[in-house]
């Protein structure tokens, strides 16, 4: 996405694309249903914890580690094979994201660097900074050619400026653009998908749409499937109004499915308390 030039608030302009207002309204209704559940008034901390676990499982699945929820819940050692390390990274990011909300609006690039540091869990000198010219990108599930390091730096600065400036765009639109831009750019040498989805969660929580973090979009993205996820990303990368709208709608559906997941958790807790 080009983040400069066209309008004073390009994110707000995206909110008026065909179908996007309807997605925004549908997401709001889905989130409101969770927050209106009687269990949320008494046991919201439990719902938040469960949503975090399910969200971590979902984002790990999209990055190639599709474990059963109970396996994620019971495992304590994530230092084994590649899949275990992906799941461990997803869990660490989920825990870290909530601590970065206050920094995000002032210094989003600092937050992204921290997210990569947490995800990579390595002392390699490529960790925690945007990649440089000639450095490879290890993101096998996204086959689109990565932009040059120079383009990455320029677009990250543009994205940062938009976030810091704020604006009137709905939370869904901002979250979808942050997610899509990071996935398209793959600014780090590894773990870009995990970082992009963690950043989406930070936007949704920090915007006030989902302040208790109980509507894990990562669950919905995983449920919709990797093929649909990558097809929607192709639309984002195309930069066309239709492609952008399709990506935003896809992210909206993922949030709705995350909300539905937590509603089901509320219902299960209610039945257990009855």
Tab-separated table of C-alpha atoms in Angstrom:
chain	number	residue	atom	x	y	z
A	1	UNK	CA	0.000	0.000	0.000
A	2	UNK	CA	1.230	3.460	-0.803
A	3	UNK	CA	0.874	5.454	2.399
A	4	UNK	CA	1.685	8.865	1.050
A	5	UNK	CA	0.046	11.468	-1.048
A	6	UNK	CA	-3.492	10.670	-2.082
A	7	UNK	CA	-5.502	12.045	0.843
A	8	UNK	CA	-4.864	13.566	4.236
A	9	UNK	CA	-6.178	10.360	5.822
A	10	UNK	CA	-5.712	7.468	3.374
A	11	UNK	CA	-6.820	4.886	5.933
A	12	UNK	CA	-10.138	6.675	6.379
A	13	UNK	CA	-10.553	6.639	2.600
A	14	UNK	CA	-10.220	2.850	2.638
A	15	UNK	CA	-13.115	2.710	5.068
A	16	UNK	CA	-15.479	3.863	2.335
A	17	UNK	CA	-14.523	1.189	-0.208
A	18	UNK	CA	-17.468	-0.965	-1.380
A	19	UNK	CA	-18.334	-3.564	1.243
A	20	UNK	CA	-15.991	-2.205	3.911
A	21	UNK	CA	-18.618	-0.252	5.929
A	22	UNK	CA	-20.683	-3.429	6.086
A	23	UNK	CA	-17.668	-5.406	7.319
A	24	UNK	CA	-16.969	-2.759	9.955
A	25	UNK	CA	-20.551	-2.931	11.221
A	26	UNK	CA	-20.602	-6.737	11.211
A	27	UNK	CA	-17.387	-6.856	13.243
A	28	UNK	CA	-18.753	-4.355	15.751
A	29	UNK	CA	-21.880	-6.460	16.280
A	30	UNK	CA	-19.848	-9.646	16.735
A	31	UNK	CA	-17.561	-7.990	19.291
A	32	UNK	CA	-20.517	-6.464	21.125
A	33	UNK	CA	-22.088	-9.919	21.488
A	34	UNK	CA	-19.036	-11.194	23.343
A	35	UNK	CA	-18.766	-8.160	25.594
A	36	UNK	CA	-22.479	-8.323	26.352
A	37	UNK	CA	-22.343	-11.927	27.544
A	38	UNK	CA	-23.144	-12.302	31.240
A	39	UNK	CA	-19.991	-14.391	31.821
A	40	UNK	CA	-17.844	-11.452	30.707
A	41	UNK	CA	-19.067	-9.419	33.662
A	42	UNK	CA	-17.709	-11.928	36.153
A	43	UNK	CA	-14.972	-13.936	34.465
A	44	UNK	CA	-13.469	-11.736	31.760
A	45	UNK	CA	-9.923	-12.551	32.844
A	46	UNK	CA	-10.536	-16.219	32.099
A	47	UNK	CA	-11.914	-15.390	28.672
A	48	UNK	CA	-8.901	-13.194	27.934
A	49	UNK	CA	-6.478	-15.950	28.945
A	50	UNK	CA	-8.282	-18.556	26.869
A	51	UNK	CA	-8.474	-16.211	23.881
A	52	UNK	CA	-4.722	-15.625	24.136
A	53	UNK	CA	-4.005	-19.354	24.077
A	54	UNK	CA	-6.335	-19.964	21.143
A	55	UNK	CA	-4.960	-16.973	19.295
A	56	UNK	CA	-1.399	-18.255	19.733
A	57	UNK	CA	-2.442	-21.657	18.412
A	58	UNK	CA	-4.100	-19.992	15.406
A	59	UNK	CA	-1.178	-17.796	14.422
A	60	UNK	CA	1.250	-20.704	14.829
A	61	UNK	CA	-0.951	-22.834	12.550
A	62	UNK	CA	-0.721	-20.202	9.818
A	63	UNK	CA	3.063	-20.272	10.182
A	64	UNK	CA	3.187	-24.028	9.656
A	65	UNK	CA	2.784	-25.434	13.184
A	66	UNK	CA	-0.837	-26.623	13.226
A	67	UNK	CA	-1.022	-28.204	16.674
A	68	UNK	CA	-4.120	-29.268	18.550
A	69	UNK	CA	-5.181	-26.765	21.196
A	70	UNK	CA	-4.677	-29.259	24.020
A	71	UNK	CA	-1.129	-29.936	22.853
A	72	UNK	CA	-0.354	-26.215	23.015
A	73	UNK	CA	-1.994	-26.072	26.447
A	74	UNK	CA	-0.055	-28.939	28.004
A	75	UNK	CA	3.393	-28.452	26.408
A	76	UNK	CA	6.028	-26.668	28.468
A	77	UNK	CA	9.143	-27.148	26.322
A	78	UNK	CA	9.187	-25.397	22.948
A	79	UNK	CA	12.887	-25.714	22.198
A	80	UNK	CA	12.696	-28.879	20.105
A	81	UNK	CA	11.985	-28.958	16.379
A	82	UNK	CA	10.976	-26.115	14.063
A	83	UNK	CA	7.251	-26.489	14.778
A	84	UNK	CA	7.805	-26.348	18.526
A	85	UNK	CA	9.852	-23.182	18.128
A	86	UNK	CA	7.076	-21.587	16.051
A	87	UNK	CA	4.497	-22.377	18.732
A	88	UNK	CA	6.823	-21.049	21.426
A	89	UNK	CA	7.299	-17.837	19.454
A	90	UNK	CA	3.536	-17.451	19.056
A	91	UNK	CA	2.977	-17.843	22.794
A	92	UNK	CA	5.707	-15.357	23.645
A	93	UNK	CA	4.292	-12.796	21.228
A	94	UNK	CA	0.803	-13.166	22.644
A	95	UNK	CA	2.132	-12.494	26.138
A	96	UNK	CA	4.285	-9.582	25.007
A	97	UNK	CA	1.749	-7.748	22.845
A	98	UNK	CA	-0.348	-6.558	25.775
A	99	UNK	CA	2.669	-4.865	27.335
A	100	UNK	CA	3.372	-2.758	24.254
A	101	UNK	CA	0.058	-0.951	23.844
A	102	UNK	CA	1.203	2.296	25.428
A	103	UNK	CA	4.243	2.480	23.139
A	104	UNK	CA	2.491	1.616	19.878
A	105	UNK	CA	0.912	4.992	19.098
A	106	UNK	CA	4.146	6.877	19.892
A	107	UNK	CA	6.705	4.512	18.361
A	108	UNK	CA	5.276	1.676	16.266
A	109	UNK	CA	8.647	0.836	14.732
A	110	UNK	CA	10.086	0.311	18.207
A	111	UNK	CA	7.216	-2.055	18.971
A	112	UNK	CA	7.740	-4.007	15.745
A	113	UNK	CA	11.438	-4.375	16.565
A	114	UNK	CA	10.544	-5.670	20.018
A	115	UNK	CA	8.010	-8.130	18.586
A	116	UNK	CA	10.613	-9.544	16.242
A	117	UNK	CA	13.134	-9.815	19.048
A	118	UNK	CA	10.618	-11.759	21.139
A	119	UNK	CA	9.572	-13.985	18.244
A	120	UNK	CA	13.084	-14.800	17.043
A	121	UNK	CA	14.567	-15.375	20.519
A	122	UNK	CA	18.057	-15.218	19.044
A	123	UNK	CA	21.233	-13.201	19.446
A	124	UNK	CA	21.725	-12.997	15.690
A	125	UNK	CA	22.548	-9.460	14.595
A	126	UNK	CA	19.636	-9.467	12.123
A	127	UNK	CA	17.093	-9.743	14.935
A	128	UNK	CA	15.040	-6.715	15.995
A	129	UNK	CA	15.787	-4.542	12.981
A	130	UNK	CA	14.525	-4.292	9.386
A	131	UNK	CA	16.509	-6.393	6.938
A	132	UNK	CA	19.266	-4.870	4.868
A	133	UNK	CA	20.011	-5.257	1.176
A	134	UNK	CA	21.102	-8.805	0.383
A	135	UNK	CA	19.747	-10.392	3.556
A	136	UNK	CA	17.391	-13.300	2.823
A	137	UNK	CA	13.839	-13.611	4.114
A	138	UNK	CA	12.823	-16.892	5.745
A	139	UNK	CA	9.044	-16.822	5.247
A	140	UNK	CA	8.344	-19.948	3.159
A	141	UNK	CA	4.557	-19.780	3.387
A	142	UNK	CA	4.409	-16.404	1.611
A	143	UNK	CA	5.733	-16.943	-1.897
A	144	UNK	CA	5.390	-13.371	-3.148
A	145	UNK	CA	8.775	-11.837	-3.976
A	146	UNK	CA	9.840	-9.634	-1.050
A	147	UNK	CA	10.321	-5.914	-1.708
A	148	UNK	CA	13.821	-4.462	-1.617
A	149	UNK	CA	15.265	-3.299	1.678
A	150	UNK	CA	15.050	0.306	0.483
A	151	UNK	CA	11.337	-0.051	-0.247
A	152	UNK	CA	10.812	-1.757	3.107
A	153	UNK	CA	12.424	1.130	4.985
A	154	UNK	CA	10.395	3.753	3.123
A	155	UNK	CA	7.064	2.003	3.546
A	156	UNK	CA	7.690	1.242	7.217
A	157	UNK	CA	8.308	4.953	7.803
A	158	UNK	CA	5.092	5.791	5.977
A	159	UNK	CA	3.117	3.264	7.991
A	160	UNK	CA	4.616	4.586	11.216
A	161	UNK	CA	3.632	8.148	10.305
A	162	UNK	CA	0.034	7.089	9.677
A	163	UNK	CA	-0.211	5.292	13.013
A	164	UNK	CA	1.301	8.167	14.970
A	165	UNK	CA	-0.935	10.702	13.212
A	166	UNK	CA	-4.034	8.718	14.080
A	167	UNK	CA	-7.183	9.505	12.155
A	168	UNK	CA	-10.788	8.547	11.752
A	169	UNK	CA	-10.388	5.140	10.118
A	170	UNK	CA	-12.283	2.266	11.771
A	171	UNK	CA	-10.162	-0.102	13.855
A	172	UNK	CA	-10.788	-2.938	11.391
A	173	UNK	CA	-9.314	-0.907	8.527
A	174	UNK	CA	-6.229	0.167	10.462
A	175	UNK	CA	-5.615	-3.349	11.789
A	176	UNK	CA	-6.019	-4.884	8.324
A	177	UNK	CA	-3.612	-2.392	6.743
A	178	UNK	CA	-0.971	-2.880	9.451
A	179	UNK	CA	-1.294	-6.651	9.099
A	180	UNK	CA	-1.280	-6.610	5.294
A	181	UNK	CA	1.574	-4.142	4.977
A	182	UNK	CA	3.846	-6.113	7.304
A	183	UNK	CA	3.044	-9.376	5.576
A	184	UNK	CA	3.618	-7.839	2.146
A	185	UNK	CA	6.889	-6.182	3.174
A	186	UNK	CA	8.298	-9.000	5.311
A	187	UNK	CA	10.581	-6.402	6.901
A	188	UNK	CA	12.506	-8.873	9.057
A	189	UNK	CA	14.606	-11.859	8.086
A	190	UNK	CA	12.193	-14.259	9.831
A	191	UNK	CA	8.888	-14.615	11.748
A	192	UNK	CA	7.155	-11.864	9.753
A	193	UNK	CA	3.773	-13.584	9.715
A	194	UNK	CA	3.770	-13.977	13.483
A	195	UNK	CA	4.812	-10.346	13.942
A	196	UNK	CA	2.175	-9.084	11.481
A	197	UNK	CA	-0.638	-10.876	13.266
A	198	UNK	CA	0.597	-9.723	16.679
A	199	UNK	CA	0.594	-6.139	15.387
A	200	UNK	CA	-2.972	-6.594	14.141
A	201	UNK	CA	-3.955	-7.672	17.665
A	202	UNK	CA	-2.252	-4.616	19.196
A	203	UNK	CA	-4.270	-2.323	16.907
A	204	UNK	CA	-7.566	-4.054	17.725
A	205	UNK	CA	-6.949	-3.828	21.459
A	206	UNK	CA	-5.399	-0.366	21.499
A	207	UNK	CA	-8.153	1.102	19.336
A	208	UNK	CA	-10.765	0.187	21.907
A	209	UNK	CA	-12.589	-2.227	19.604
A	210	UNK	CA	-11.468	-5.205	21.703
A	211	UNK	CA	-9.909	-3.700	24.853
A	212	UNK	CA	-9.896	-6.962	26.815
A	213	UNK	CA	-8.390	-8.907	23.887
A	214	UNK	CA	-11.143	-11.515	23.803
A	215	UNK	CA	-11.747	-11.646	20.026
A	216	UNK	CA	-8.627	-13.362	18.630
A	217	UNK	CA	-8.478	-12.668	14.900
A	218	UNK	CA	-5.710	-15.275	14.664
A	219	UNK	CA	-8.304	-17.976	15.390
A	220	UNK	CA	-10.396	-16.760	12.478
A	221	UNK	CA	-7.460	-16.486	10.100
A	222	UNK	CA	-6.540	-20.090	10.863
A	223	UNK	CA	-10.138	-21.260	10.503
A	224	UNK	CA	-10.522	-19.558	7.122
A	225	UNK	CA	-7.407	-21.412	6.011
A	226	UNK	CA	-3.998	-20.656	4.595
A	227	UNK	CA	-5.162	-20.677	0.956
A	228	UNK	CA	-7.844	-18.039	1.587
A	229	UNK	CA	-5.385	-16.023	3.671
A	230	UNK	CA	-2.802	-15.913	0.900
A	231	UNK	CA	-5.424	-15.207	-1.768
A	232	UNK	CA	-6.673	-12.242	0.257
A	233	UNK	CA	-3.081	-11.070	0.705
A	234	UNK	CA	-2.686	-11.120	-3.081
A	235	UNK	CA	-5.585	-8.661	-3.190
A	236	UNK	CA	-3.859	-6.394	-0.701
A	237	UNK	CA	-0.579	-6.492	-2.595
A	238	UNK	CA	-2.374	-5.650	-5.854
A	239	UNK	CA	-3.248	-2.255	-4.385
A	240	UNK	CA	-6.535	-2.136	-6.304
A	241	UNK	CA	-9.689	-0.916	-4.507
A	242	UNK	CA	-11.255	-4.351	-5.013
A	243	UNK	CA	-8.192	-6.145	-3.676
A	244	UNK	CA	-7.876	-3.866	-0.675
A	245	UNK	CA	-11.581	-4.232	0.139
A	246	UNK	CA	-11.317	-8.019	-0.130
A	247	UNK	CA	-8.367	-8.081	2.286
A	248	UNK	CA	-10.166	-5.858	4.796
A	249	UNK	CA	-13.283	-8.026	4.537
A	250	UNK	CA	-11.162	-11.149	5.076
A	251	UNK	CA	-9.648	-9.643	8.232
A	252	UNK	CA	-13.129	-8.641	9.381
A	253	UNK	CA	-14.398	-12.189	8.964
A	254	UNK	CA	-11.405	-13.457	10.963
A	255	UNK	CA	-12.265	-11.125	13.847
A	256	UNK	CA	-15.899	-12.262	13.741
A	257	UNK	CA	-14.794	-15.900	13.927
A	258	UNK	CA	-12.515	-15.056	16.846
A	259	UNK	CA	-15.438	-13.392	18.580
A	260	UNK	CA	-17.580	-16.447	17.913
A	261	UNK	CA	-14.882	-18.649	19.466
A	262	UNK	CA	-14.870	-16.613	22.674
A	263	UNK	CA	-18.668	-16.540	22.753
A	264	UNK	CA	-18.566	-20.348	22.692
A	265	UNK	CA	-16.069	-20.277	25.585
A	266	UNK	CA	-18.456	-18.027	27.516
A	267	UNK	CA	-21.313	-20.429	26.851
A	268	UNK	CA	-19.230	-23.387	28.026
A	269	UNK	CA	-18.289	-21.573	31.245
A	270	UNK	CA	-21.915	-20.642	31.807
A	271	UNK	CA	-23.035	-24.244	31.410
A	272	UNK	CA	-20.358	-25.331	33.859
A	273	UNK	CA	-21.537	-22.754	36.391
A	274	UNK	CA	-25.188	-23.667	36.056
